[in-house]
Rosetta silent file (secondary structure, phi, psi, omega in degrees, C-alpha in Angstrom):
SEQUENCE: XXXXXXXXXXXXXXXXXXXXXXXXXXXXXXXXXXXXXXXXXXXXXXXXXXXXXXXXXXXXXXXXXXXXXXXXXXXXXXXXXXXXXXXXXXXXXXXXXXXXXXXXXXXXXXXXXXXXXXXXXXXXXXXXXXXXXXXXXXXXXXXXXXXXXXXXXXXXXXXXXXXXXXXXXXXXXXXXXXXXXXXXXXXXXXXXXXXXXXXXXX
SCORE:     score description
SCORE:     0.000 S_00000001
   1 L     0.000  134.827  157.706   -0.294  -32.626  -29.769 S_00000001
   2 E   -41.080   81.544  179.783   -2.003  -29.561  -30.845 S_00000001
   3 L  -112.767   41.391 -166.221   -1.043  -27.474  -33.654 S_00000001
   4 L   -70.113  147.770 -163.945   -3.642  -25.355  -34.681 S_00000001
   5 L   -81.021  172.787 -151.352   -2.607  -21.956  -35.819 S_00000001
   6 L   -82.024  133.964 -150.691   -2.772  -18.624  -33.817 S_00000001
   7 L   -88.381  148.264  179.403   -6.535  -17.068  -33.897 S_00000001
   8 H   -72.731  -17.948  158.473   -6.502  -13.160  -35.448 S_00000001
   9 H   -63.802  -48.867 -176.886   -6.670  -11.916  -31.610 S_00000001
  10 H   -62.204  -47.761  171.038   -3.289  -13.350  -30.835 S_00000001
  11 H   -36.270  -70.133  159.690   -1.931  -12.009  -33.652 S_00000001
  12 H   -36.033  -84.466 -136.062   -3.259   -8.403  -33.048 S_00000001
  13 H   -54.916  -46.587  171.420   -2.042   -8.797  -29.353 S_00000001
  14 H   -17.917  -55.478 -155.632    1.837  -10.129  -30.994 S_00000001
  15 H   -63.924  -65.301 -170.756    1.749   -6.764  -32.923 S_00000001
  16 H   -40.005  -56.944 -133.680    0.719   -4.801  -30.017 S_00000001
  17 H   -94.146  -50.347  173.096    3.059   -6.386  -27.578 S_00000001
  18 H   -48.194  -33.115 -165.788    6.079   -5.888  -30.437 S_00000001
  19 H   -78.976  -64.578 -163.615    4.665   -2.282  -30.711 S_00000001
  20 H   -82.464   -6.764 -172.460    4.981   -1.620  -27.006 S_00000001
  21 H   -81.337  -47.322 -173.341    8.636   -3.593  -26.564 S_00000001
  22 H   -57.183  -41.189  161.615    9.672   -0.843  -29.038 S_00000001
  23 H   -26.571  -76.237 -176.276    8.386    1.783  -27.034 S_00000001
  24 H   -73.480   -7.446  155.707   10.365    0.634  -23.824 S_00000001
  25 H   -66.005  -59.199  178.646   13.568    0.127  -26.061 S_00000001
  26 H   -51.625  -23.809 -174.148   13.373    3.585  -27.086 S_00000001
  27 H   -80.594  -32.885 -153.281   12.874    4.805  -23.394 S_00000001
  28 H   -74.070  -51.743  170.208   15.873    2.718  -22.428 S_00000001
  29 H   -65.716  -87.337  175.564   17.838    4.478  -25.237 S_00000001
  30 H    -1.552  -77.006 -174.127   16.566    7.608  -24.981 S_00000001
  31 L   -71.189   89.009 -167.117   16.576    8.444  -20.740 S_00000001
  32 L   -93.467   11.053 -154.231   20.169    8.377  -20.136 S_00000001
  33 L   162.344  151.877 -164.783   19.479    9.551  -16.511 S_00000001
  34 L   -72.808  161.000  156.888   16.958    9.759  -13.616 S_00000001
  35 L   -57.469  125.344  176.817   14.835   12.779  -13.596 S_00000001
  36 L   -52.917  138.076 -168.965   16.166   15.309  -12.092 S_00000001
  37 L   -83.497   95.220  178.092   15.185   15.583   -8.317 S_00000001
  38 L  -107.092   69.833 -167.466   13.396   18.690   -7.123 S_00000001
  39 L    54.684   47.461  148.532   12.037   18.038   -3.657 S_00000001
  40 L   -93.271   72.422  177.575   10.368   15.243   -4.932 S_00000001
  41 L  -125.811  169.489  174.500    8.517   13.979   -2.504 S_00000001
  42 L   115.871 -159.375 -167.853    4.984   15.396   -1.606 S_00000001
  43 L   -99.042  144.951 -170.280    1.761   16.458   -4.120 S_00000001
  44 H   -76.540  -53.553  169.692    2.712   16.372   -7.810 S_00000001
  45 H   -57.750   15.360  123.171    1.863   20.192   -8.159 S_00000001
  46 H   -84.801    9.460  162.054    4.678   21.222   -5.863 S_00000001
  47 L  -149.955   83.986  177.817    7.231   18.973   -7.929 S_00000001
  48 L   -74.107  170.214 -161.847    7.366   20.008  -11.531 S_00000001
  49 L   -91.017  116.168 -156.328    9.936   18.354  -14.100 S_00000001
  50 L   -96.413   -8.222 -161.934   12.849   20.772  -13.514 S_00000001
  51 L  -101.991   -7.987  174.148   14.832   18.877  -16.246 S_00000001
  52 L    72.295   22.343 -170.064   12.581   20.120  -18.998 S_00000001
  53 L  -119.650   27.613  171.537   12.091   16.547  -20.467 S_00000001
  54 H   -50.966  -49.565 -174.943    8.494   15.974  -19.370 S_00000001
  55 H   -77.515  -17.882  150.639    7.351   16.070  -22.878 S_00000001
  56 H   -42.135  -62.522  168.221   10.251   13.147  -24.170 S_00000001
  57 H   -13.092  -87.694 -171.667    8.795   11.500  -21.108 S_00000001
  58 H   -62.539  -44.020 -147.998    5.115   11.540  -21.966 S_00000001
  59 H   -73.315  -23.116 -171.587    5.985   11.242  -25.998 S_00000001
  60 H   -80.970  -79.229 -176.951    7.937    7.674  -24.031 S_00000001
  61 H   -53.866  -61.596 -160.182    4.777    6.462  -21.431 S_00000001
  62 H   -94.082    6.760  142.144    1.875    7.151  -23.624 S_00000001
  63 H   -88.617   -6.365  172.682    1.889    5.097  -26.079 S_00000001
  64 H   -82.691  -30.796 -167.887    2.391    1.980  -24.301 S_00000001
  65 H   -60.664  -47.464 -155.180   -0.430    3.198  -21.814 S_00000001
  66 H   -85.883  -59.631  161.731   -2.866    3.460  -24.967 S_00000001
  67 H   -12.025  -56.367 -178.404   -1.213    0.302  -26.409 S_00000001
  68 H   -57.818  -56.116 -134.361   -2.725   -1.376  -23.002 S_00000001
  69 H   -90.903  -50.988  179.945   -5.608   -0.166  -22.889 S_00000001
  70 H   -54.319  -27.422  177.775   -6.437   -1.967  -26.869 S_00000001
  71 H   -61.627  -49.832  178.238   -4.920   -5.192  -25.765 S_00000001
  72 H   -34.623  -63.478  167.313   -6.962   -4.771  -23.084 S_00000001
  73 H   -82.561    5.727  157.829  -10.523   -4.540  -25.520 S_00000001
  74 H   -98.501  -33.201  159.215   -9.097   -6.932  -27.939 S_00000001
  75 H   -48.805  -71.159  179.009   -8.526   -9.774  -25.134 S_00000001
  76 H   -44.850  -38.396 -177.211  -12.080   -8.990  -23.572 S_00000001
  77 H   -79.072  -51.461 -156.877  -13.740   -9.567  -27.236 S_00000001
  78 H   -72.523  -50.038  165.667  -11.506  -12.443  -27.717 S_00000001
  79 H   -40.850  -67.120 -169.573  -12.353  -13.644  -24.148 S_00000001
  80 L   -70.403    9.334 -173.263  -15.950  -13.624  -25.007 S_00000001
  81 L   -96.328  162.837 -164.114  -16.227  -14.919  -28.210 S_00000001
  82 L  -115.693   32.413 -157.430  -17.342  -18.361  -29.193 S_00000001
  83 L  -134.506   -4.930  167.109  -15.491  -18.868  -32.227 S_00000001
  84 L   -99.024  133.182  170.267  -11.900  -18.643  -30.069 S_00000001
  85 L   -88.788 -179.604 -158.958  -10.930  -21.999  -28.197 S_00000001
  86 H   -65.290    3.672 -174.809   -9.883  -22.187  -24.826 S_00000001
  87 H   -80.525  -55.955 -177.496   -6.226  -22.396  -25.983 S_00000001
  88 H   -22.974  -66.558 -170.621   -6.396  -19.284  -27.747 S_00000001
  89 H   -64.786  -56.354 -162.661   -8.093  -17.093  -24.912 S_00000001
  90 H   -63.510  -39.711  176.719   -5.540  -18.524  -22.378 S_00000001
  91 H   -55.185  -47.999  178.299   -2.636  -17.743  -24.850 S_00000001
  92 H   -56.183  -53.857 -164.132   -4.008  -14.010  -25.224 S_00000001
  93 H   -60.245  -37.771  179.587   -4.567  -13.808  -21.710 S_00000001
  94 H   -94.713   13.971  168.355   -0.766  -14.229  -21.053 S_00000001
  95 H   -98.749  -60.514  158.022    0.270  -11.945  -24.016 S_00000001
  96 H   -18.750  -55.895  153.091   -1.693   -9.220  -21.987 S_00000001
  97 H   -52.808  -62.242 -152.827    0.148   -9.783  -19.543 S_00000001
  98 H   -67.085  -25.103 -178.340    3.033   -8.941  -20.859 S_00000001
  99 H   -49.155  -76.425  163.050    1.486   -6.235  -22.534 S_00000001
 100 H   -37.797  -81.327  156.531    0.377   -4.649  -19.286 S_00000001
 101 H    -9.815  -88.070 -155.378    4.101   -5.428  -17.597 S_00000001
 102 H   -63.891  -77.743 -171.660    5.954   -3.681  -20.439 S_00000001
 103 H   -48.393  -54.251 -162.093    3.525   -1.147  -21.958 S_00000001
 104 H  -110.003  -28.195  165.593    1.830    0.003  -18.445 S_00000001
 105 H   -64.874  -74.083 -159.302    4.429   -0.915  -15.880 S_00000001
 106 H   -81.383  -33.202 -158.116    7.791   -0.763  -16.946 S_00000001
 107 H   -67.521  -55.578  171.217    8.059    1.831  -19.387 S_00000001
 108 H   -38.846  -25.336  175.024    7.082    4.798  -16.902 S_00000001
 109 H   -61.122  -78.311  173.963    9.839    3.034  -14.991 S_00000001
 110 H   -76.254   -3.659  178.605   12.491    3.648  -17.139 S_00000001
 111 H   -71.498  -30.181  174.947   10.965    6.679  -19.282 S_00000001
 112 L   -97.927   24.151  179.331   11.805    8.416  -15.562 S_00000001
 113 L    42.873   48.143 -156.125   15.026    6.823  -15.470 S_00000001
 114 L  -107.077    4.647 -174.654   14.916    5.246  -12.562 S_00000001
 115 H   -77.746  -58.015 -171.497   16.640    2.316  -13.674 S_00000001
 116 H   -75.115   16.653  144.925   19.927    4.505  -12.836 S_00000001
 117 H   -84.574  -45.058 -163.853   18.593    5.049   -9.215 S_00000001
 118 H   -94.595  -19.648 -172.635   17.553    2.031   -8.022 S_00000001
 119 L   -62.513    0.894 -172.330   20.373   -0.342   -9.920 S_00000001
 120 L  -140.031   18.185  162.294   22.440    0.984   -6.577 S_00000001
 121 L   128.242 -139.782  153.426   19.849    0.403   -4.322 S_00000001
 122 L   -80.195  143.428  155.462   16.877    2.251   -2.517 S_00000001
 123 L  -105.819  116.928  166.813   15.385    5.907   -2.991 S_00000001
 124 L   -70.465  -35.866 -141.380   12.456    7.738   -1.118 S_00000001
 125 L   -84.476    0.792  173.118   13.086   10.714   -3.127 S_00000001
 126 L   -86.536   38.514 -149.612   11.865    9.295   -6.446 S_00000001
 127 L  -109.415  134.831 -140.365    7.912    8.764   -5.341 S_00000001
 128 L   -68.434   -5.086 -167.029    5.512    7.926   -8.196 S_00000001
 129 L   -82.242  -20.933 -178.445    2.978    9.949   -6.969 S_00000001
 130 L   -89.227   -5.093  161.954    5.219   12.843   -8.370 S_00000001
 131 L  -139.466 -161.048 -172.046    5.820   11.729  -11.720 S_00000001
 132 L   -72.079  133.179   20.260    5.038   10.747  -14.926 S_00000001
 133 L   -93.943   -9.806  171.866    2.082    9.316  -15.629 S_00000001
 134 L    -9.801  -54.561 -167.040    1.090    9.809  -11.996 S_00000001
 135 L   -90.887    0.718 -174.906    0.486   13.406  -11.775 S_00000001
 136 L   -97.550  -67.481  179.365   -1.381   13.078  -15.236 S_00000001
 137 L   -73.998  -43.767 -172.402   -3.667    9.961  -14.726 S_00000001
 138 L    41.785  -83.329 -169.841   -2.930    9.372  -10.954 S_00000001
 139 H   -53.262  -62.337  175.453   -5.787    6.479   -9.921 S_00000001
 140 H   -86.699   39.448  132.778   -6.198    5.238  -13.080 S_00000001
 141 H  -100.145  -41.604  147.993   -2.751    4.552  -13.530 S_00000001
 142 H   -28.731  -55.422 -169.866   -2.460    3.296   -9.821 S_00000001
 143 H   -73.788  -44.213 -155.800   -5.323    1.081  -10.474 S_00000001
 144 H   -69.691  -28.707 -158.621   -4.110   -0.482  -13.991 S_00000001
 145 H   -68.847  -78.294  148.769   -0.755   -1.175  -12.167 S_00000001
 146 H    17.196  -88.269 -176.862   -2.743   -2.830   -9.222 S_00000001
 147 H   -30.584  -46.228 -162.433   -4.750   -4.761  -11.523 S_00000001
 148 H   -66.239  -32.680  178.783   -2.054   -6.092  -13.308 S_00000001
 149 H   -71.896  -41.885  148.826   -0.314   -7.830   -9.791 S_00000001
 150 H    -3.583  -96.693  177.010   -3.618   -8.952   -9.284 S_00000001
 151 H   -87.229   28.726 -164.355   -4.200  -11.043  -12.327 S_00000001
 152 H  -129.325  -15.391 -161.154   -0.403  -12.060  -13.173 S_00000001
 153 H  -145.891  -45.430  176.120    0.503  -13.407   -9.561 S_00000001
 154 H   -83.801  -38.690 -179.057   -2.579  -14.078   -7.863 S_00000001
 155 L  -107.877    8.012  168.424   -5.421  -15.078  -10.270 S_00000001
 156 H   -54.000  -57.269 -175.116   -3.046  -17.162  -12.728 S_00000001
 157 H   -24.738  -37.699  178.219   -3.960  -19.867  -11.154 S_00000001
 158 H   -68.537  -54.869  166.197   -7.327  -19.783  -12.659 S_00000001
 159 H   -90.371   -6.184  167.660   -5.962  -20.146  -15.891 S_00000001
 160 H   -85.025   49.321  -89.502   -3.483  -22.336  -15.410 S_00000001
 161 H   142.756  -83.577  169.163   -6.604  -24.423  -14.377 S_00000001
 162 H   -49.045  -57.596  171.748   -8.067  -24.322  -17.378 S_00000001
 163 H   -31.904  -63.333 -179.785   -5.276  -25.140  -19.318 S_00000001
 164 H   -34.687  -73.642 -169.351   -5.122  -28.341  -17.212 S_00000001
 165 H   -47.713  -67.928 -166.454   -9.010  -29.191  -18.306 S_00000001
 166 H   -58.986  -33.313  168.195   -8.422  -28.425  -21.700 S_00000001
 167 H   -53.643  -15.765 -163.670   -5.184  -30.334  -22.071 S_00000001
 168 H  -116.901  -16.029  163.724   -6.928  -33.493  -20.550 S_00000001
 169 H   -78.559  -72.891 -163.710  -10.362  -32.760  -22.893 S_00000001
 170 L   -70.541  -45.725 -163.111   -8.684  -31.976  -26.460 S_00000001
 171 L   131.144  160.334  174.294   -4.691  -32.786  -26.072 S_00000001
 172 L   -75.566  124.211  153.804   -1.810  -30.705  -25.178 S_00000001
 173 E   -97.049  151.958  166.166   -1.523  -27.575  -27.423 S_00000001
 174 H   -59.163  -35.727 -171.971    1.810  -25.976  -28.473 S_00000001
 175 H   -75.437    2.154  174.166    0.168  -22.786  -27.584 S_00000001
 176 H   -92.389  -36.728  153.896    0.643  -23.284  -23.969 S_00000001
 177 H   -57.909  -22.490 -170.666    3.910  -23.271  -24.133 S_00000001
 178 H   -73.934  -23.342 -160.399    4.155  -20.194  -26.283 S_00000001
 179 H   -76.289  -37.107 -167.457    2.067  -18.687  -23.280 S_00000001
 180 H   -75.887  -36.103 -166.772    4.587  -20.054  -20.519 S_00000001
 181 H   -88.862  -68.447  159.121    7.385  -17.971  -22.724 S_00000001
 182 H   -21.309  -37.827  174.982    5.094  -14.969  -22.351 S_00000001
 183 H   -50.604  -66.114 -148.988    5.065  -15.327  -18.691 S_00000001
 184 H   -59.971  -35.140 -165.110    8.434  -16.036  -18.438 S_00000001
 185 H   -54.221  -24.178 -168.675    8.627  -12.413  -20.568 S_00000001
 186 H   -84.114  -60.255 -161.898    7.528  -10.577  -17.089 S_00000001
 187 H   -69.200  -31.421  160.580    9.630  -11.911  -14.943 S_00000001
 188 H   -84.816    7.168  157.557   12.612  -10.537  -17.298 S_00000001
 189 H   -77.868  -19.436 -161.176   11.215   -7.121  -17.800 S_00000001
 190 L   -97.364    4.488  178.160   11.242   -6.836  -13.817 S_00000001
 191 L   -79.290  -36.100  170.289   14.947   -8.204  -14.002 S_00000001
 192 L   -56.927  -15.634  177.537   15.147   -4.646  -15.824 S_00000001
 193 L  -143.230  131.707 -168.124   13.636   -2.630  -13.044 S_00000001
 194 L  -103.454  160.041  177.931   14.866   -3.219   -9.677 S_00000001
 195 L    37.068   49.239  178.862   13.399   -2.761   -6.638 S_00000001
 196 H   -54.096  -38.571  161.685   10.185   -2.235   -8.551 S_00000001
 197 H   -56.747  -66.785  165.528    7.828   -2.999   -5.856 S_00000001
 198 H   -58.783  -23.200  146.808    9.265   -0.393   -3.760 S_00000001
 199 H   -56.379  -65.326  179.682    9.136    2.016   -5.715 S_00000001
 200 H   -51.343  -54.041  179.407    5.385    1.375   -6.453 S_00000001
 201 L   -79.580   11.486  162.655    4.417    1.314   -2.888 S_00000001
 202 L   -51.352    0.000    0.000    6.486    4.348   -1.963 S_00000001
């Protein structure tokens, strides 16, 4: 078994991921209640934040969003480099995830407090196109969100692939497990935001 130590990308991603966990503590603490409901359903310029806490909000969402976006360029460098091995890029690649999850997903989730909507069931009247970061970024938040179901549920496979090769060229590394804990990291942020999906596709 493998025990070669973690490459200076994973590290950076660690911080970054710890960095963005804090974030989405603080929203959790922070948002003690959904955003207040003004007709929201409809174009984001007809449904301003009547609760006056837009800027707590954004001061909540954008640093994980910016978080994302470096994990993002420190994975892609990491990807392409010839001096990380293949455990290393697959371990990064699921620290991204989570990155992405927490930092670009979840946080807007609870930063609108929507955790205290949905924990009792469904809402129409919460719809994402009306809040934050929606009405700020709109596509390209839509898109990173996208992206992210994309390569965490559909194109894992592909690296869970690799793993397989490399485990049967080199040896099993220990870092595949820490990546499998990372995974596992997603599926309990979304235990935190229910009916997450439905929300998103409202």
């Amino acid at each position: 078994m493998n025990r070669s130590k973690f490459h200076i990308s994973t590290i950076s991603l660690i911080v970054i991921l710890a960095a963005v966990i804090i974030t989405a503590v603080l929203s959790l603490i922070f948002i003690t209640g959904p955003v207040v409901v003004d007709n929201f359903v409809g174009p984001a310029e007809l449904n301003p934040y009547p609760d006056g806490l837009n800027w707590l909000r954004r001061l909540l969402i954008y640093p994980g969003l910016i978080l994302t976006i470096s994990a993002i360029v420190i994975f892609l460098k990491s990807a392409l480099s010839k001096n990380s091995a293949a455990a290393d890029k697959i371990l990064n690649y699921f620290i991204l995830l989570a990155v992405i999850c927490i930092g670009w997903l979840c946080t807007p989730y609870w930063a609108n407090g929507l955790q205290y909507v949905f924990s009792s069931g469904t809402s129409s009247l919460y719809d994402p196109k009306s809040l934050i970061p929606y009405t700020d970024i709109n596509v390209i938040w839509n898109g990173g969100a996208m992206l992210f179901f994309l390569l965490a549920f559909i194109l894992i496979l592909i690296p869970l692939a690799f793993a397989v090769i490399d485990s049967i060229k080199n040896g099993f590394d220990l870092k595949y497990i820490y990546a499998a804990g990372f995974y596992l990291l997603i599926f309990a942020a979304f235990r935190l935001t229910p009916y997450y999906g439905y929300w998103f596709m409202d």
